[in-house]
PDB file of C-alpha atoms and ligand atoms in Angstrom:
ATOM      1  CA  MET A   1      -0.666 -76.297   5.752  1.00 78.00           C
ATOM      2  CA  VAL A   2      -3.138 -78.254   7.878  1.00 81.00           C
ATOM      3  CA  PHE A   3      -6.755 -77.091   7.692  1.00 77.00           C
ATOM      4  CA  ASP A   4     -10.347 -78.065   8.296  1.00 77.00           C
ATOM      5  CA  GLN A   5     -12.630 -79.175   5.450  1.00 77.00           C
ATOM      6  CA  GLN A   6     -16.192 -80.079   6.397  1.00 75.00           C
ATOM      7  CA  GLY A   7     -15.075 -81.038   9.887  1.00 77.00           C
ATOM      8  CA  PHE A   8     -12.091 -83.139   8.766  1.00 76.00           C
ATOM      9  CA  GLN A   9      -8.440 -82.170   8.969  1.00 81.00           C
ATOM     10  CA  THR A  10      -6.617 -82.245   5.655  1.00 83.00           C
ATOM     11  CA  THR A  11      -3.431 -80.763   4.216  1.00 84.00           C
ATOM     12  CA  SER A  12      -3.032 -78.206   1.449  1.00 81.00           C
ATOM     13  CA  GLU A  13      -0.656 -80.698  -0.243  1.00 81.00           C
ATOM     14  CA  LEU A  14      -3.376 -83.367  -0.450  1.00 83.00           C
ATOM     15  CA  TRP A  15      -6.020 -80.835  -1.431  1.00 81.00           C
ATOM     16  CA  THR A  16      -4.129 -79.193  -4.310  1.00 81.00           C
ATOM     17  CA  GLY A  17      -2.795 -82.587  -5.444  1.00 82.00           C
ATOM     18  CA  SER A  18      -6.315 -84.033  -5.727  1.00 82.00           C
ATOM     19  CA  LEU A  19      -7.676 -80.826  -7.321  1.00 82.00           C
ATOM     20  CA  PHE A  20      -5.113 -81.207 -10.105  1.00 84.00           C
ATOM     21  CA  ARG A  21      -5.576 -84.985 -10.383  1.00 86.00           C
ATOM     22  CA  GLU A  22      -9.369 -84.615 -10.763  1.00 84.00           C
ATOM     23  CA  ARG A  23      -8.617 -82.423 -13.777  1.00 83.00           C
ATOM     24  CA  GLY A  24      -6.158 -84.854 -15.320  1.00 86.00           C
ATOM     25  CA  VAL A  25      -3.009 -82.964 -14.249  1.00 85.00           C
ATOM     26  CA  GLU A  26      -0.251 -84.860 -12.441  1.00 84.00           C
ATOM     27  CA  ALA A  27       1.152 -82.784  -9.571  1.00 84.00           C
ATOM     28  CA  ILE A  28       4.942 -83.007  -9.124  1.00 87.00           C
ATOM     29  CA  LEU A  29       5.996 -81.517  -5.805  1.00 84.00           C
ATOM     30  CA  GLY A  30       9.458 -80.775  -4.417  1.00 87.00           C
ATOM     31  CA  ALA A  31      10.954 -80.065  -7.844  1.00 91.00           C
ATOM     32  CA  HIS A  32      13.234 -77.374  -9.292  1.00 92.00           C
ATOM     33  CA  VAL A  33      12.954 -76.412 -12.968  1.00 92.00           C
ATOM     34  CA  SER A  34      16.441 -76.008 -14.430  1.00 92.00           C
ATOM     35  CA  LYS A  35      15.659 -75.380 -18.108  1.00 93.00           C
ATOM     36  CA  VAL A  36      12.630 -74.885 -20.378  1.00 94.00           C
ATOM     37  CA  GLU A  37      12.771 -75.784 -24.055  1.00 95.00           C
ATOM     38  CA  ASP A  38      10.029 -75.631 -26.651  1.00 94.00           C
ATOM     39  CA  GLY A  39       7.514 -78.160 -25.269  1.00 94.00           C
ATOM     40  CA  LEU A  40       9.992 -79.720 -22.793  1.00 96.00           C
ATOM     41  CA  ILE A  41      10.745 -78.899 -19.140  1.00 95.00           C
ATOM     42  CA  HIS A  42      13.933 -80.117 -17.424  1.00 96.00           C
ATOM     43  CA  TYR A  43      13.667 -80.423 -13.656  1.00 96.00           C
ATOM     44  CA  GLU A  44      15.422 -81.885 -10.641  1.00 96.00           C
ATOM     45  CA  THR A  45      13.699 -83.629  -7.731  1.00 95.00           C
ATOM     46  CA  LEU A  46      14.732 -83.700  -4.076  1.00 94.00           C
ATOM     47  CA  ASP A  47      16.591 -87.004  -4.530  1.00 94.00           C
ATOM     48  CA  GLY A  48      18.863 -85.219  -7.034  1.00 93.00           C
ATOM     49  CA  ALA A  49      17.491 -87.130 -10.062  1.00 95.00           C
ATOM     50  CA  ALA A  50      17.150 -85.224 -13.354  1.00 96.00           C
ATOM     51  CA  HIS A  51      13.849 -85.505 -15.251  1.00 97.00           C
ATOM     52  CA  THR A  52      12.164 -84.083 -18.326  1.00 97.00           C
ATOM     53  CA  ILE A  53       8.468 -83.718 -19.039  1.00 95.00           C
ATOM     54  CA  GLY A  54       6.612 -82.509 -22.107  1.00 94.00           C
ATOM     55  CA  PHE A  55       4.017 -79.720 -21.893  1.00 92.00           C
ATOM     56  CA  ASP A  56       1.538 -77.913 -24.085  1.00 92.00           C
ATOM     57  CA  PHE A  57       0.725 -75.126 -21.631  1.00 89.00           C
ATOM     58  CA  ALA A  58       2.927 -73.663 -18.901  1.00 88.00           C
ATOM     59  CA  MET A  59       3.104 -70.748 -16.489  1.00 86.00           C
ATOM     60  CA  LEU A  60       6.483 -70.505 -14.810  1.00 83.00           C
ATOM     61  CA  ILE A  61       6.717 -68.237 -11.787  1.00 80.00           C
ATOM     62  CA  PRO A  62      10.391 -67.308 -11.399  1.00 76.00           C
ATOM     63  CA  PRO A  63      12.107 -66.829  -8.013  1.00 74.00           C
ATOM     64  CA  PHE A  64      10.865 -63.567  -6.491  1.00 80.00           C
ATOM     65  CA  GLY A  65      13.149 -60.547  -6.543  1.00 86.00           C
ATOM     66  CA  GLY A  66      12.836 -56.823  -5.896  1.00 88.00           C
ATOM     67  CA  VAL A  67      13.276 -54.113  -8.521  1.00 87.00           C
ATOM     68  CA  PRO A  68      17.068 -53.529  -8.704  1.00 88.00           C
ATOM     69  CA  LEU A  69      17.070 -50.005  -7.253  1.00 91.00           C
ATOM     70  CA  LYS A  70      20.243 -48.297  -6.054  1.00 94.00           C
ATOM     71  CA  ALA A  71      20.175 -46.048  -2.980  1.00 94.00           C
ATOM     72  CA  PHE A  72      22.604 -43.205  -2.186  1.00 96.00           C
ATOM     73  CA  ASP A  73      22.852 -41.007   0.890  1.00 93.00           C
ATOM     74  CA  ALA A  74      23.052 -37.193   0.859  1.00 93.00           C
ATOM     75  CA  ASP A  75      26.843 -37.383   0.319  1.00 96.00           C
ATOM     76  CA  GLY A  76      26.451 -39.713  -2.667  1.00 96.00           C
ATOM     77  CA  ALA A  77      27.676 -42.841  -0.818  1.00 97.00           C
ATOM     78  CA  ASP A  78      26.082 -46.091  -2.005  1.00 97.00           C
ATOM     79  CA  ILE A  79      23.794 -47.358   0.801  1.00 96.00           C
ATOM     80  CA  THR A  80      22.034 -50.017  -1.315  1.00 96.00           C
ATOM     81  CA  ALA A  81      23.223 -52.911   0.898  1.00 95.00           C
ATOM     82  CA  GLU A  82      21.970 -51.084   4.016  1.00 95.00           C
ATOM     83  CA  LEU A  83      18.473 -50.526   2.593  1.00 96.00           C
ATOM     84  CA  PHE A  84      17.938 -53.632   0.473  1.00 96.00           C
ATOM     85  CA  ALA A  85      18.443 -57.368   0.994  1.00 95.00           C
ATOM     86  CA  PRO A  86      20.460 -59.217  -1.705  1.00 92.00           C
ATOM     87  CA  SER A  87      17.080 -60.300  -3.178  1.00 90.00           C
ATOM     88  CA  GLY A  88      16.337 -56.634  -3.911  1.00 94.00           C
ATOM     89  CA  PHE A  89      13.526 -56.354  -1.351  1.00 95.00           C
ATOM     90  CA  MET A  90      13.653 -53.517   1.180  1.00 96.00           C
ATOM     91  CA  LYS A  91      14.765 -54.276   4.729  1.00 97.00           C
ATOM     92  CA  VAL A  92      12.185 -53.315   7.341  1.00 98.00           C
ATOM     93  CA  ASP A  93      11.675 -53.958  11.074  1.00 97.00           C
ATOM     94  CA  ALA A  94      12.092 -57.745  10.734  1.00 97.00           C
ATOM     95  CA  ASP A  95      14.693 -59.875  12.534  1.00 97.00           C
ATOM     96  CA  TYR A  96      17.089 -60.813   9.726  1.00 96.00           C
ATOM     97  CA  THR A  97      19.439 -62.856  11.928  1.00 96.00           C
ATOM     98  CA  ALA A  98      20.272 -66.038   9.972  1.00 93.00           C
ATOM     99  CA  LYS A  99      19.022 -69.064  11.931  1.00 94.00           C
ATOM    100  CA  PRO A 100      17.883 -72.626  11.237  1.00 93.00           C
ATOM    101  CA  TYR A 101      14.230 -73.512  10.546  1.00 93.00           C
ATOM    102  CA  GLU A 102      13.767 -74.870  14.086  1.00 93.00           C
ATOM    103  CA  LEU A 103      14.471 -71.397  15.516  1.00 95.00           C
ATOM    104  CA  TRP A 104      12.164 -69.429  13.226  1.00 96.00           C
ATOM    105  CA  ARG A 105       9.619 -67.507  15.314  1.00 96.00           C
ATOM    106  CA  ALA A 106       6.536 -65.340  14.791  1.00 96.00           C
ATOM    107  CA  GLU A 107       8.477 -62.410  16.325  1.00 96.00           C
ATOM    108  CA  ASP A 108      10.916 -62.478  13.375  1.00 97.00           C
ATOM    109  CA  TRP A 109       8.214 -60.968  11.150  1.00 98.00           C
ATOM    110  CA  PRO A 110       7.924 -57.184  10.754  1.00 98.00           C
ATOM    111  CA  THR A 111       5.063 -55.235  12.305  1.00 98.00           C
ATOM    112  CA  THR A 112       5.429 -51.573  11.192  1.00 97.00           C
ATOM    113  CA  TYR A 113       7.245 -52.080   7.835  1.00 98.00           C
ATOM    114  CA  ALA A 114       9.460 -49.052   8.513  1.00 97.00           C
ATOM    115  CA  ALA A 115      13.039 -49.131   7.174  1.00 96.00           C
ATOM    116  CA  PRO A 116      15.428 -49.236  10.164  1.00 95.00           C
ATOM    117  CA  GLY A 117      16.895 -45.796  10.798  1.00 92.00           C
ATOM    118  CA  TYR A 118      14.522 -43.955   8.445  1.00 92.00           C
ATOM    119  CA  ASP A 119      11.191 -42.605   9.659  1.00 88.00           C
ATOM    120  CA  ASN A 120      10.078 -41.748   6.116  1.00 92.00           C
ATOM    121  CA  LEU A 121      10.624 -45.079   4.336  1.00 95.00           C
ATOM    122  CA  TRP A 122       8.328 -48.127   4.400  1.00 97.00           C
ATOM    123  CA  ALA A 123       8.002 -51.260   2.306  1.00 97.00           C
ATOM    124  CA  VAL A 124       4.753 -53.271   2.282  1.00 97.00           C
ATOM    125  CA  GLY A 125       3.279 -56.190   0.372  1.00 94.00           C
ATOM    126  CA  ILE A 126       5.604 -57.750  -2.120  1.00 93.00           C
ATOM    127  CA  ALA A 127       8.255 -55.019  -1.567  1.00 95.00           C
ATOM    128  CA  PHE A 128       9.493 -55.874   1.958  1.00 96.00           C
ATOM    129  CA  ALA A 129      12.279 -58.371   2.603  1.00 96.00           C
ATOM    130  CA  PRO A 130      10.878 -61.324   4.623  1.00 95.00           C
ATOM    131  CA  PRO A 131      13.120 -62.513   7.483  1.00 96.00           C
ATOM    132  CA  HIS A 132      13.145 -66.053   6.007  1.00 94.00           C
ATOM    133  CA  GLN A 133      10.883 -68.482   4.182  1.00 91.00           C
ATOM    134  CA  ILE A 134       7.601 -69.711   5.714  1.00 90.00           C
ATOM    135  CA  SER A 135       7.862 -73.411   4.830  1.00 88.00           C
ATOM    136  CA  ARG A 136      10.855 -75.570   5.703  1.00 89.00           C
ATOM    137  CA  PRO A 137      13.442 -75.036   2.936  1.00 90.00           C
ATOM    138  CA  HIS A 138      14.748 -78.121   1.129  1.00 92.00           C
ATOM    139  CA  LYS A 139      17.956 -78.880  -0.744  1.00 92.00           C
ATOM    140  CA  THR A 140      18.266 -81.544  -3.433  1.00 93.00           C
ATOM    141  CA  ALA A 141      20.997 -84.201  -3.180  1.00 91.00           C
ATOM    142  CA  ASN A 142      22.997 -81.979  -5.606  1.00 92.00           C
ATOM    143  CA  GLY A 143      22.657 -78.939  -3.338  1.00 92.00           C
ATOM    144  CA  THR A 144      19.994 -77.094  -5.382  1.00 92.00           C
ATOM    145  CA  MET A 145      17.732 -75.072  -3.058  1.00 88.00           C
ATOM    146  CA  ILE A 146      13.992 -75.765  -3.198  1.00 89.00           C
ATOM    147  CA  ALA A 147      12.590 -73.086  -0.938  1.00 84.00           C
ATOM    148  CA  PRO A 148       9.268 -71.433  -1.791  1.00 81.00           C
ATOM    149  CA  SER A 149       9.208 -67.653  -1.376  1.00 81.00           C
ATOM    150  CA  PRO A 150       6.869 -66.370   1.324  1.00 84.00           C
ATOM    151  CA  PRO A 151       3.692 -65.286  -0.492  1.00 80.00           C
ATOM    152  CA  ARG A 152       2.583 -61.718   0.118  1.00 86.00           C
ATOM    153  CA  THR A 153      -0.812 -62.193  -1.526  1.00 87.00           C
ATOM    154  CA  GLY A 154      -3.546 -59.650  -2.153  1.00 89.00           C
ATOM    155  CA  MET A 155      -5.230 -59.527   1.233  1.00 91.00           C
ATOM    156  CA  PRO A 156      -2.111 -59.335   3.477  1.00 94.00           C
ATOM    157  CA  SER A 157      -0.584 -56.792   1.042  1.00 95.00           C
ATOM    158  CA  GLY A 158      -3.738 -54.680   1.282  1.00 93.00           C
ATOM    159  CA  VAL A 159      -3.774 -54.860   5.092  1.00 95.00           C
ATOM    160  CA  MET A 160      -0.074 -53.877   5.307  1.00 96.00           C
ATOM    161  CA  GLY A 161      -0.627 -50.989   2.870  1.00 96.00           C
ATOM    162  CA  LYS A 162      -3.585 -49.688   4.897  1.00 95.00           C
ATOM    163  CA  THR A 163      -1.615 -50.028   8.162  1.00 97.00           C
ATOM    164  CA  VAL A 164       1.303 -47.973   6.848  1.00 98.00           C
ATOM    165  CA  ALA A 165      -1.056 -45.423   5.251  1.00 96.00           C
ATOM    166  CA  MET A 166      -2.671 -44.922   8.681  1.00 97.00           C
ATOM    167  CA  THR A 167       0.768 -44.440  10.302  1.00 97.00           C
ATOM    168  CA  ILE A 168       1.721 -41.844   7.691  1.00 97.00           C
ATOM    169  CA  ALA A 169      -1.634 -40.033   8.016  1.00 97.00           C
ATOM    170  CA  ASP A 170      -1.312 -39.971  11.834  1.00 97.00           C
ATOM    171  CA  ARG A 171       2.201 -38.562  11.652  1.00 96.00           C
ATOM    172  CA  ILE A 172       1.212 -35.851   9.179  1.00 96.00           C
ATOM    173  CA  LYS A 173      -1.718 -34.863  11.398  1.00 97.00           C
ATOM    174  CA  HIS A 174      -0.249 -35.303  14.885  1.00 97.00           C
ATOM    175  CA  GLY A 175       3.550 -35.208  14.566  1.00 94.00           C
ATOM    176  CA  ALA A 176       6.426 -37.603  13.918  1.00 91.00           C
ATOM    177  CA  ASP A 177       6.343 -39.154  17.405  1.00 91.00           C
ATOM    178  CA  VAL A 178       2.966 -40.851  17.020  1.00 94.00           C
ATOM    179  CA  GLU A 179       3.283 -44.603  17.499  1.00 95.00           C
ATOM    180  CA  ALA A 180       3.152 -46.649  14.288  1.00 96.00           C
ATOM    181  CA  HIS A 181       0.183 -48.899  13.490  1.00 97.00           C
ATOM    182  CA  THR A 182       1.128 -52.592  13.289  1.00 97.00           C
ATOM    183  CA  ALA A 183       0.112 -55.629  11.229  1.00 96.00           C
ATOM    184  CA  SER A 184       2.325 -58.709  11.433  1.00 97.00           C
ATOM    185  CA  MET A 185       1.838 -61.560   8.957  1.00 96.00           C
ATOM    186  CA  ALA A 186       2.399 -63.843  11.945  1.00 96.00           C
ATOM    187  CA  ARG A 187      -0.737 -62.391  13.601  1.00 96.00           C
ATOM    188  CA  MET A 188      -3.121 -61.493  10.780  1.00 95.00           C
ATOM    189  CA  GLY A 189      -5.512 -63.859   9.050  1.00 94.00           C
ATOM    190  CA  ALA A 190      -6.210 -63.984   5.329  1.00 93.00           C
ATOM    191  CA  ALA A 191      -8.700 -65.391   2.861  1.00 92.00           C
ATOM    192  CA  CYS A 192      -7.937 -66.633  -0.632  1.00 89.00           C
ATOM    193  CA  VAL A 193     -10.266 -67.777  -3.399  1.00 91.00           C
ATOM    194  CA  ALA A 194      -8.617 -69.741  -6.209  1.00 88.00           C
ATOM    195  CA  SER A 195     -10.666 -70.336  -9.364  1.00 88.00           C
ATOM    196  CA  ALA A 196     -11.090 -73.936 -10.478  1.00 85.00           C
ATOM    197  CA  GLY A 197     -13.712 -73.408 -13.209  1.00 86.00           C
ATOM    198  CA  ALA A 198     -15.819 -70.521 -14.547  1.00 88.00           C
ATOM    199  CA  GLY A 199     -19.594 -70.112 -15.016  1.00 92.00           C
ATOM    200  CA  LEU A 200     -22.484 -68.879 -12.863  1.00 92.00           C
ATOM    201  CA  THR A 201     -24.059 -72.344 -12.623  1.00 93.00           C
ATOM    202  CA  ARG A 202     -21.143 -74.720 -13.204  1.00 92.00           C
ATOM    203  CA  GLY A 203     -18.194 -72.681 -11.891  1.00 92.00           C
ATOM    204  CA  SER A 204     -16.002 -73.743  -9.013  1.00 91.00           C
ATOM    205  CA  ALA A 205     -13.414 -72.196  -6.736  1.00 92.00           C
ATOM    206  CA  ALA A 206     -11.420 -73.182  -3.691  1.00 89.00           C
ATOM    207  CA  ALA A 207     -12.162 -70.763  -0.852  1.00 90.00           C
ATOM    208  CA  MET A 208      -9.657 -70.795   2.017  1.00 90.00           C
ATOM    209  CA  THR A 209      -9.126 -68.862   5.213  1.00 92.00           C
ATOM    210  CA  MET A 210      -6.057 -69.064   7.421  1.00 93.00           C
ATOM    211  CA  LEU A 211      -4.997 -67.571  10.725  1.00 94.00           C
ATOM    212  CA  PRO A 212      -2.226 -66.562  10.999  1.00 95.00           C
ATOM    213  CA  VAL A 213      -0.679 -66.311   7.519  1.00 94.00           C
ATOM    214  CA  VAL A 214       2.767 -67.200   8.899  1.00 95.00           C
ATOM    215  CA  PRO A 215       2.410 -70.321  11.060  1.00 94.00           C
ATOM    216  CA  ASP A 216       3.206 -69.971  14.743  1.00 95.00           C
ATOM    217  CA  TYR A 217       4.080 -73.390  16.214  1.00 94.00           C
ATOM    218  CA  GLN A 218       4.575 -71.866  19.663  1.00 95.00           C
ATOM    219  CA  ARG A 219       0.906 -70.805  19.833  1.00 95.00           C
ATOM    220  CA  TYR A 220      -0.851 -73.448  17.729  1.00 95.00           C
ATOM    221  CA  ARG A 221      -0.341 -77.219  17.438  1.00 92.00           C
ATOM    222  CA  THR A 222      -0.570 -77.171  13.626  1.00 91.00           C
ATOM    223  CA  GLY A 223       0.952 -73.695  13.346  1.00 93.00           C
ATOM    224  CA  ARG A 224      -2.467 -72.122  12.788  1.00 94.00           C
ATOM    225  CA  ASP A 225      -5.786 -71.639  14.600  1.00 94.00           C
ATOM    226  CA  GLU A 226      -7.713 -74.800  13.690  1.00 91.00           C
ATOM    227  CA  ARG A 227     -11.133 -73.087  13.972  1.00 91.00           C
ATOM    228  CA  GLU A 228     -10.209 -70.260  11.614  1.00 92.00           C
ATOM    229  CA  THR A 229      -8.104 -72.218   9.111  1.00 92.00           C
ATOM    230  CA  ARG A 230     -10.500 -73.926   6.725  1.00 90.00           C
ATOM    231  CA  GLY A 231     -11.197 -74.536   3.080  1.00 88.00           C
ATOM    232  CA  GLU A 232     -14.149 -75.511   0.884  1.00 88.00           C
ATOM    233  CA  LEU A 233     -14.413 -76.132  -2.823  1.00 87.00           C
ATOM    234  CA  GLY A 234     -17.536 -75.522  -4.867  1.00 90.00           C
ATOM    235  CA  LEU A 235     -19.831 -73.228  -6.822  1.00 94.00           C
ATOM    236  CA  HIS A 236     -20.162 -70.884  -3.834  1.00 92.00           C
ATOM    237  CA  GLY A 237     -16.429 -70.127  -4.167  1.00 92.00           C
ATOM    238  CA  HIS A 238     -16.941 -68.953  -7.735  1.00 94.00           C
ATOM    239  CA  TRP A 239     -19.796 -66.650  -6.636  1.00 95.00           C
ATOM    240  CA  VAL A 240     -17.629 -65.241  -3.837  1.00 93.00           C
ATOM    241  CA  LYS A 241     -14.800 -64.599  -6.324  1.00 93.00           C
ATOM    242  CA  LEU A 242     -17.185 -62.837  -8.726  1.00 94.00           C
ATOM    243  CA  MET A 243     -18.593 -60.692  -5.912  1.00 95.00           C
ATOM    244  CA  LEU A 244     -15.078 -59.742  -4.740  1.00 94.00           C
ATOM    245  CA  HIS A 245     -14.116 -58.856  -8.322  1.00 94.00           C
ATOM    246  CA  TYR A 246     -16.825 -56.168  -8.492  1.00 96.00           C
ATOM    247  CA  LEU A 247     -16.331 -55.019  -4.885  1.00 96.00           C
ATOM    248  CA  PHE A 248     -12.567 -54.520  -5.288  1.00 95.00           C
ATOM    249  CA  LEU A 249     -12.928 -52.655  -8.595  1.00 97.00           C
ATOM    250  CA  TYR A 250     -15.491 -50.415  -6.870  1.00 97.00           C
ATOM    251  CA  LYS A 251     -13.070 -49.856  -3.986  1.00 95.00           C
ATOM    252  CA  ALA A 252     -10.138 -49.169  -6.353  1.00 94.00           C
ATOM    253  CA  LYS A 253     -12.215 -46.415  -7.985  1.00 97.00           C
ATOM    254  CA  ALA A 254     -12.867 -44.890  -4.519  1.00 96.00           C
ATOM    255  CA  ARG A 255     -16.613 -44.720  -5.182  1.00 97.00           C
ATOM    256  CA  PRO A 256     -18.910 -43.655  -2.265  1.00 97.00           C
ATOM    257  CA  GLY A 257     -18.511 -45.975   0.743  1.00 96.00           C
ATOM    258  CA  TRP A 258     -15.306 -47.589  -0.612  1.00 95.00           C
ATOM    259  CA  GLN A 259     -13.744 -47.483   2.852  1.00 91.00           C
ATOM    260  CA  PHE A 260     -16.317 -49.992   4.167  1.00 94.00           C
ATOM    261  CA  ILE A 261     -15.097 -52.678   1.745  1.00 93.00           C
ATOM    262  CA  PRO A 262     -12.345 -54.652   3.504  1.00 88.00           C
ATOM    263  CA  GLU A 263      -8.987 -55.572   2.002  1.00 86.00           C
TER     264      GLU A 263
HETATM  265  C1  LIG B 301      -0.076 -64.621 -11.701  1.00 84.56           C
HETATM  266  C2  LIG B 301      -0.416 -64.163 -10.299  1.00 84.56           C
HETATM  267  C3  LIG B 301      -1.632 -64.556  -9.725  1.00 84.56           C
HETATM  268  C4  LIG B 301      -1.971 -64.146  -8.448  1.00 84.56           C
HETATM  269  N1  LIG B 301      -3.169 -64.529  -7.909  1.00 84.56           N
HETATM  270  C5  LIG B 301      -3.533 -64.093  -6.694  1.00 84.56           C
HETATM  271  C6  LIG B 301      -4.819 -64.440  -6.137  1.00 84.56           C
HETATM  272  O1  LIG B 301      -5.633 -65.131  -6.748  1.00 84.56           O
HETATM  273  N2  LIG B 301      -5.112 -63.972  -4.881  1.00 84.56           N
HETATM  274  C7  LIG B 301      -4.234 -63.192  -4.182  1.00 84.56           C
HETATM  275  O2  LIG B 301      -4.546 -62.792  -3.055  1.00 84.56           O
HETATM  276  N3  LIG B 301      -3.031 -62.836  -4.686  1.00 84.56           N
HETATM  277  C8  LIG B 301      -2.657 -63.271  -5.924  1.00 84.56           C
HETATM  278  N4  LIG B 301      -1.428 -62.924  -6.443  1.00 84.56           N
HETATM  279  C9  LIG B 301      -0.495 -62.158  -5.632  1.00 84.56           C
HETATM  280  C10 LIG B 301      -0.874 -60.667  -5.571  1.00 84.56           C
HETATM  281  O3  LIG B 301      -1.201 -60.202  -6.852  1.00 84.56           O
HETATM  282  C11 LIG B 301       0.316 -59.882  -5.029  1.00 84.56           C
HETATM  283  O4  LIG B 301       0.818 -60.521  -3.904  1.00 84.56           O
HETATM  284  C12 LIG B 301      -0.114 -58.451  -4.649  1.00 84.56           C
HETATM  285  O5  LIG B 301      -0.605 -57.795  -5.796  1.00 84.56           O
HETATM  286  C13 LIG B 301       1.057 -57.670  -4.087  1.00 84.56           C
HETATM  287  O6  LIG B 301       0.591 -56.372  -3.823  1.00 84.56           O
HETATM  288  P1  LIG B 301       1.578 -55.144  -3.764  1.00 84.56           P
HETATM  289  O7  LIG B 301       0.720 -53.937  -3.572  1.00 84.56           O
HETATM  290  O8  LIG B 301       2.640 -55.416  -2.763  1.00 84.56           O
HETATM  291  O9  LIG B 301       2.314 -55.110  -5.173  1.00 84.56           O
HETATM  292  P2  LIG B 301       1.702 -54.857  -6.665  1.00 84.56           P
HETATM  293  O10 LIG B 301       0.235 -55.224  -6.725  1.00 84.56           O
HETATM  294  O11 LIG B 301       2.664 -55.501  -7.570  1.00 84.56           O
HETATM  295  O12 LIG B 301       1.783 -53.281  -6.748  1.00 84.56           O
HETATM  296  C14 LIG B 301       3.006 -52.595  -6.929  1.00 84.56           C
HETATM  297  C15 LIG B 301       2.702 -51.400  -7.826  1.00 84.56           C
HETATM  298  O13 LIG B 301       3.842 -50.529  -7.855  1.00 84.56           O
HETATM  299  C16 LIG B 301       4.002 -50.062  -9.167  1.00 84.56           C
HETATM  300  N5  LIG B 301       5.405 -49.642  -9.313  1.00 84.56           N
HETATM  301  C17 LIG B 301       6.509 -50.410  -9.443  1.00 84.56           C
HETATM  302  N6  LIG B 301       7.605 -49.651  -9.541  1.00 84.56           N
HETATM  303  C18 LIG B 301       7.204 -48.376  -9.449  1.00 84.56           C
HETATM  304  C19 LIG B 301       7.885 -47.115  -9.466  1.00 84.56           C
HETATM  305  N7  LIG B 301       9.216 -47.021  -9.582  1.00 84.56           N
HETATM  306  N8  LIG B 301       7.142 -46.001  -9.344  1.00 84.56           N
HETATM  307  C20 LIG B 301       5.792 -46.069  -9.198  1.00 84.56           C
HETATM  308  N9  LIG B 301       5.092 -47.230  -9.168  1.00 84.56           N
HETATM  309  C21 LIG B 301       5.797 -48.348  -9.295  1.00 84.56           C
HETATM  310  C22 LIG B 301       3.612 -51.234 -10.051  1.00 84.56           C
HETATM  311  O14 LIG B 301       3.253 -50.804 -11.346  1.00 84.56           O
HETATM  312  C23 LIG B 301       2.424 -51.816  -9.271  1.00 84.56           C
HETATM  313  O15 LIG B 301       1.184 -51.242  -9.662  1.00 84.56           O
HETATM  314  C24 LIG B 301      -1.077 -63.327  -7.718  1.00 84.56           C
HETATM  315  C25 LIG B 301       0.138 -62.911  -8.297  1.00 84.56           C
HETATM  316  C26 LIG B 301       0.466 -63.329  -9.566  1.00 84.56           C
HETATM  317  C27 LIG B 301       1.761 -62.846 -10.187  1.00 84.56           C
END
């Protein structure tokens, strides 16, 4: 991702790499973990070479997958493959036609999150099946896929949930024919604050905004709006994160005025 930091263009790769390096952590990108032993990680890099590295602390995020639900129609026929992608996520109004990276378009992304053929089923946030990845997928020399899953982080998930809730409310109030509300990840913007150190005076966080979440190379040179895609690191980020923490808990409890707090 290309973004603006204090008037200069930088990339998320450089940014995260230097954030880690400043804290004494070597960033290894384009790698696939094949096995984890006590204190030892085995991984493969894009050139197909096998490596090991020792660790004392690790958080491994496995490949994303949906809850393995089975679906049956009124006659008891198994319609799981019709409703869910092989990854377990629910198919919605996305364009799932398999095509190469060069042909991926903003229009492939869903807008209403309704399951095709069912006007009473929706899947938002982490639950919907994306049409494809967001970044260019890579394969190691041995054929192992290195393809990051499209993130459906807090803010886009909240916006999608609200959009579908409004569609459902409209249809309950005004009938099933009311047009659905829309919110495509290829149109919406999002903010993200990633902690890089705690403390009211010495804390730090990386605060980022991007528009749109899914890059659109037909509309924008770098895939995203260069004025709205920016990032800053500092104490202010920690204060923003702390403020959001209390605001979102307040909203989750539906206390007076909760609806004025954005997603
Ligand atoms: C370690 C980690 C760190 C993250 N950090 C950030 C961050 O800093 N910023 C950010 O924006 N995003 C972050 N994310 C991503 C973010 O948390 C998710 O993308 C977001 O929560 C997805 O929202 P969701 O509503 O789709 O799903 P969830 O928040 O997972 O909600 C799904 C809910 O459905 C419930 N459920 C499941 N099955 C059933 C069932 N059968 N019946 C009833 N209920 C059920 C679950 O209990 C859960 O409460 C992080 C994720 C992880 C794992």
